[in-house]
Coordinates of C-alpha atoms in Angstrom, one line a residue:
M1 CA -0.1 0.0 0.0
L2 CA 2.8 2.3 1.0
E3 CA 5.7 2.0 -0.8
T4 CA 8.1 5.1 -0.2
L5 CA 8.8 7.6 2.2
D6 CA 8.0 10.6 -0.5
H7 CA 9.4 12.9 1.3
V8 CA 9.3 15.1 4.8
V9 CA 7.7 18.4 5.7
V10 CA 9.0 21.0 7.7
G11 CA 7.1 23.7 8.9
T12 CA 9.2 27.9 8.5
D13 CA 7.6 30.9 8.5
N14 CA 10.5 32.4 6.9
L15 CA 11.1 30.4 3.7
D16 CA 14.2 32.4 2.2
A17 CA 15.8 31.9 5.7
A18 CA 15.1 28.2 5.8
M19 CA 16.2 27.6 2.1
G20 CA 19.4 29.4 3.1
R21 CA 20.4 27.3 6.0
Y22 CA 19.1 23.7 4.6
G23 CA 20.7 24.5 1.5
R24 CA 23.8 25.0 3.5
L25 CA 22.8 21.7 5.7
L26 CA 22.9 19.9 3.1
G27 CA 25.2 21.0 0.8
R28 CA 22.4 21.4 -2.0
R29 CA 20.5 23.6 -4.1
P30 CA 16.2 23.4 -4.0
S31 CA 15.4 21.9 -6.6
W32 CA 11.8 23.8 -7.0
R33 CA 10.1 26.5 -5.4
G34 CA 6.5 26.8 -5.4
E35 CA 3.5 28.0 -4.4
H36 CA 0.2 26.3 -3.4
P37 CA -2.4 29.5 -4.4
S38 CA -5.8 27.6 -2.8
A39 CA -3.8 26.1 0.1
G40 CA -2.4 29.3 1.2
T41 CA 1.2 28.1 1.3
E42 CA 4.3 28.0 -0.3
N43 CA 7.6 25.7 -0.5
V44 CA 11.0 25.1 -1.4
L45 CA 11.7 21.2 -2.4
F46 CA 15.5 19.3 -1.9
R47 CA 15.3 16.2 -4.1
L48 CA 17.7 13.5 -2.3
E49 CA 18.4 10.3 -3.9
N50 CA 15.9 8.5 -1.7
T51 CA 13.1 11.0 -1.0
Y52 CA 12.8 15.0 -0.8
L53 CA 12.6 17.3 1.8
E54 CA 9.9 19.9 2.0
L55 CA 10.2 23.6 3.2
L56 CA 6.9 24.7 3.7
A57 CA 5.5 28.4 4.7
P58 CA 2.3 30.0 5.1
G59 CA 2.0 31.9 1.9
G60 CA -1.8 34.3 1.9
S61 CA -4.9 32.4 3.2
G62 CA -6.0 29.3 2.9
P63 CA -6.8 25.7 4.9
V64 CA -3.1 24.5 5.0
G65 CA -1.8 27.8 5.3
D66 CA -3.8 28.9 8.3
A67 CA -3.6 25.0 9.9
L68 CA 0.0 25.7 9.6
R69 CA 0.4 29.2 10.9
A70 CA -1.2 28.1 14.0
R71 CA 1.2 25.1 14.6
L72 CA 4.0 27.5 13.8
D73 CA 2.6 30.1 16.5
A74 CA 2.3 26.9 18.9
H75 CA 5.5 25.0 18.3
G76 CA 7.7 27.1 16.1
E77 CA 9.5 25.8 13.3
G78 CA 10.1 22.3 13.0
P79 CA 9.5 18.8 11.1
V80 CA 5.3 18.6 10.7
A81 CA 4.7 15.9 8.2
L82 CA 5.8 11.9 6.8
A83 CA 4.2 12.0 3.5
F84 CA 4.4 7.9 2.5
G85 CA 4.3 7.1 -1.5
T86 CA 1.3 5.3 -3.1
A87 CA 0.7 3.6 -6.8
D88 CA -2.9 4.1 -6.1
A89 CA -4.3 6.8 -3.7
H90 CA -7.5 5.9 -4.3
A91 CA -7.0 1.7 -3.1
C92 CA -4.7 3.3 -0.4
R93 CA -7.7 5.5 1.2
T94 CA -10.1 2.4 1.1
A95 CA -8.0 0.2 3.1
F96 CA -7.1 3.2 5.3
E97 CA -11.0 3.4 6.0
A98 CA -11.1 -0.7 6.4
R99 CA -8.4 -0.4 9.1
G100 CA -10.3 2.5 11.1
L101 CA -8.4 5.6 10.2
A102 CA -11.3 7.5 9.4
P103 CA -9.1 9.0 5.8
G104 CA -9.8 12.4 4.2
P105 CA -10.6 12.8 0.8
A106 CA -8.7 11.6 -2.3
E107 CA -7.9 15.3 -3.2
R108 CA -6.4 16.3 -6.5
S109 CA -3.6 19.4 -6.4
L110 CA -1.3 21.3 -7.9
G111 CA 1.8 23.1 -7.2
R112 CA 3.6 25.8 -9.7
D113 CA 7.2 26.5 -9.7
V114 CA 7.5 30.2 -9.5
E115 CA 10.8 30.2 -11.6
S116 CA 10.1 28.0 -14.5
G117 CA 6.6 28.1 -14.6
G118 CA 6.0 24.6 -14.8
Y119 CA 3.2 22.3 -12.8
R120 CA 3.6 19.1 -11.0
E121 CA 0.2 17.4 -10.3
W122 CA -0.7 14.8 -7.2
V123 CA -3.4 13.2 -5.3
R124 CA -3.0 13.3 -1.5
V125 CA -5.3 11.3 1.3
E126 CA -4.6 12.5 4.8
L127 CA -5.3 11.1 8.0
P128 CA -6.9 13.5 11.0
P129 CA -4.5 14.0 13.9
A130 CA -7.0 12.2 16.5
K131 CA -6.0 8.9 14.2
T132 CA -2.4 9.7 14.1
R133 CA -1.0 10.7 17.7
G134 CA -0.7 14.1 16.3
V135 CA 1.9 13.8 13.7
V136 CA 0.6 14.8 10.0
L137 CA 0.7 11.6 8.1
F138 CA -0.5 11.4 4.6
A139 CA -0.2 9.1 1.6
I140 CA 0.9 10.8 -2.2
Q141 CA 0.3 9.3 -5.4
H142 CA 2.2 11.9 -8.0
L143 CA 0.7 11.9 -11.4
S144 CA 3.5 14.4 -13.2
P145 CA 6.4 12.3 -14.9
P146 CA 9.2 12.0 -11.9
D147 CA 12.0 14.2 -14.2
M148 CA 9.5 17.6 -13.0
L149 CA 11.5 17.2 -9.5
T150 CA 15.0 17.1 -10.2
M151 CA 18.1 15.9 -8.1
S152 CA 18.8 19.1 -5.9
P153 CA 22.8 20.0 -7.3
P154 CA 25.7 20.0 -5.1
L155 CA 26.9 23.2 -3.5
A156 CA 30.2 21.9 -3.9
D157 CA 31.8 18.5 -4.5
E158 CA 29.3 15.5 -4.0
A159 CA 31.0 13.6 -1.9
S160 CA 30.8 16.1 0.7
A161 CA 26.9 17.0 0.5
I162 CA 24.2 14.9 1.8
S163 CA 23.1 12.0 -0.4
G164 CA 19.6 11.3 1.2
L165 CA 17.7 10.3 4.4
D166 CA 18.7 7.5 6.7
H167 CA 15.4 7.6 8.8
A168 CA 13.1 9.8 10.7
V169 CA 12.9 10.1 14.6
V170 CA 9.4 10.1 16.1
R171 CA 9.4 10.1 20.0
S172 CA 6.7 8.2 21.9
A173 CA 5.5 7.8 25.5
D174 CA 3.5 5.4 24.4
P175 CA 5.4 3.1 22.3
E176 CA 2.8 0.3 21.8
A177 CA 0.1 2.6 20.7
T178 CA 2.4 3.5 18.1
K179 CA 3.3 0.6 16.9
A180 CA 0.1 -0.3 15.9
L181 CA -0.5 3.0 14.1
Y182 CA 2.7 2.4 12.1
G183 CA 2.3 -1.4 11.7
D184 CA -1.2 -2.1 11.9
G185 CA -2.4 0.8 10.5
L186 CA 0.2 2.1 7.8
G187 CA 0.9 -1.5 6.9
L188 CA 4.7 -0.6 7.7
R189 CA 7.1 -3.2 7.8
C190 CA 8.3 -3.7 11.4
A191 CA 12.2 -4.5 11.0
L192 CA 13.1 -4.4 15.1
D193 CA 11.5 -3.7 18.3
R194 CA 14.2 -4.0 21.2
E195 CA 15.3 -1.8 24.1
F196 CA 18.4 -1.2 24.9
P197 CA 19.1 -0.1 28.4
Q198 CA 22.6 1.1 28.0
W199 CA 20.8 3.9 26.1
G200 CA 18.0 4.2 28.3
S201 CA 15.7 3.5 24.9
R202 CA 13.4 1.1 23.1
L203 CA 13.7 1.6 19.6
I204 CA 11.4 0.4 17.1
F205 CA 12.0 0.5 13.2
F206 CA 9.7 0.5 10.8
R207 CA 11.3 0.4 7.0
V208 CA 9.9 1.9 3.8
G209 CA 11.4 2.2 0.5
G210 CA 14.9 2.3 2.0
V211 CA 14.2 4.5 5.1
T212 CA 13.3 4.0 8.3
V213 CA 10.7 5.5 10.3
E214 CA 12.0 5.2 14.1
V215 CA 10.2 5.0 16.8
A216 CA 11.9 6.1 20.3
A217 CA 10.3 5.6 23.7
T218 CA 12.3 6.6 26.8
L219 CA 12.9 3.7 29.4
G220 CA 11.8 4.3 33.1
D221 CA 11.0 8.2 33.4
A222 CA 14.0 10.0 31.7
E223 CA 13.0 13.6 31.7
E224 CA 13.5 13.9 28.0
A225 CA 9.8 11.6 27.7
P226 CA 7.2 13.3 25.8
T227 CA 4.6 14.4 29.0
D228 CA 1.2 13.2 26.5
A229 CA 1.1 9.8 26.0
G230 CA -1.5 10.5 23.6
R231 CA 0.4 12.1 21.3
D232 CA 3.8 11.7 19.7
D233 CA 6.6 14.0 18.4
L234 CA 8.2 14.0 15.0
W235 CA 11.4 15.0 16.4
G236 CA 14.9 14.4 14.4
L237 CA 15.9 13.6 11.0
S238 CA 18.9 11.7 10.4
F239 CA 20.8 11.9 6.6
R240 CA 23.0 9.7 4.5
V241 CA 26.6 11.4 3.4
H242 CA 29.3 9.4 1.2
D243 CA 32.4 10.8 3.1
A244 CA 31.5 11.7 6.7
D245 CA 34.8 14.1 7.0
R246 CA 34.3 16.1 4.1
A247 CA 31.0 16.9 5.3
H248 CA 32.1 17.3 8.6
Q249 CA 35.2 19.9 6.7
R250 CA 32.0 21.5 4.7
L251 CA 29.7 22.3 7.4
V252 CA 32.5 23.7 10.0
D253 CA 33.5 25.9 6.7
Y254 CA 29.5 27.2 6.5
G255 CA 30.0 28.2 10.5
F256 CA 28.1 25.0 11.8
D257 CA 28.4 23.8 15.2
V258 CA 29.2 20.1 14.5
S259 CA 30.7 17.1 16.8
E260 CA 33.8 15.2 15.6
V261 CA 33.2 12.1 13.0
R262 CA 32.7 9.1 15.7
P263 CA 31.7 5.3 15.1
G264 CA 28.1 4.9 14.8
R265 CA 26.0 2.7 16.7
K266 CA 25.7 0.4 13.5
E267 CA 28.7 -1.5 13.1
G268 CA 30.4 -0.2 10.3
T269 CA 29.0 3.2 10.2
R270 CA 30.7 7.1 10.9
V271 CA 28.7 9.4 12.5
L272 CA 28.4 13.2 13.4
T273 CA 26.0 15.4 14.8
V274 CA 25.1 18.7 14.0
R275 CA 23.9 20.9 16.8
D276 CA 22.6 24.0 15.8
A277 CA 20.3 22.6 12.7
G278 CA 17.3 24.1 14.4
I279 CA 15.6 20.3 14.9
P280 CA 17.8 17.4 16.1
T281 CA 20.2 16.4 13.4
L282 CA 22.4 13.4 12.5
L283 CA 24.8 12.9 9.7
V284 CA 25.4 8.8 8.9
E285 CA 28.3 7.6 6.6
P286 CA 26.7 3.6 5.7
A287 CA 29.6 1.3 6.4
K288 CA 31.7 0.4 3.5
R289 CA 31.0 -2.5 1.5
D290 CA 33.6 -5.4 0.5

């Protein structure tokens, strides 16, 4: 039913500033700068190898823009939505309905690139927040050719740029409920469910289209645990890089506050933390294959 993590949406009230900051973080130029007049929003898209990042801002009056404005007033800038790719939005909606997720209608929408004048079309099925534990989740079927959204070109060398998304982190104070939502409700494959006492965490990994949705829950009464057991928090993002050392140097040159490169939790990986990206951000160099 859901084949990919099509894109992650980050809400912002200053699109120009966010475009510059995320461009430097990713080491890439945008693929698209668009507007949705009927929705009351405008966006910037960065196409990566396995997904894309959407920066979404209110732009005039409209239902989506008004809802986003209220969310930004309450919570500030940060990740707000996970969009899952499907080949058939109408069949996906039927499946959601059968699973008790009360989906909205399958709605056809348009986005216009303000620079090229090109249009992209899609069909979207959104789930109500009451069924998704507060995280905005929706399925999307693209109707336009994939080459309408080209890979974001690197600012410098490709090896130092972010290549793709490794995982998106959802924090939960009720991991059983969240596991049921993403597994039984969305139909994602659960690849791991394990407690790690040494980290004070229970981690549940759902795999879709080569990307992981990681559900993280604290063990015990840790201070960083979400306070509302009925609401999850789309918390952080982990990106892949071809060369952690080159990515580290590029980010330092751009003035980011980054950790040293260190061994990752998964054998053979190397990671670094970006401390001032605006959201919790980890870069991962995958293990080398023989």
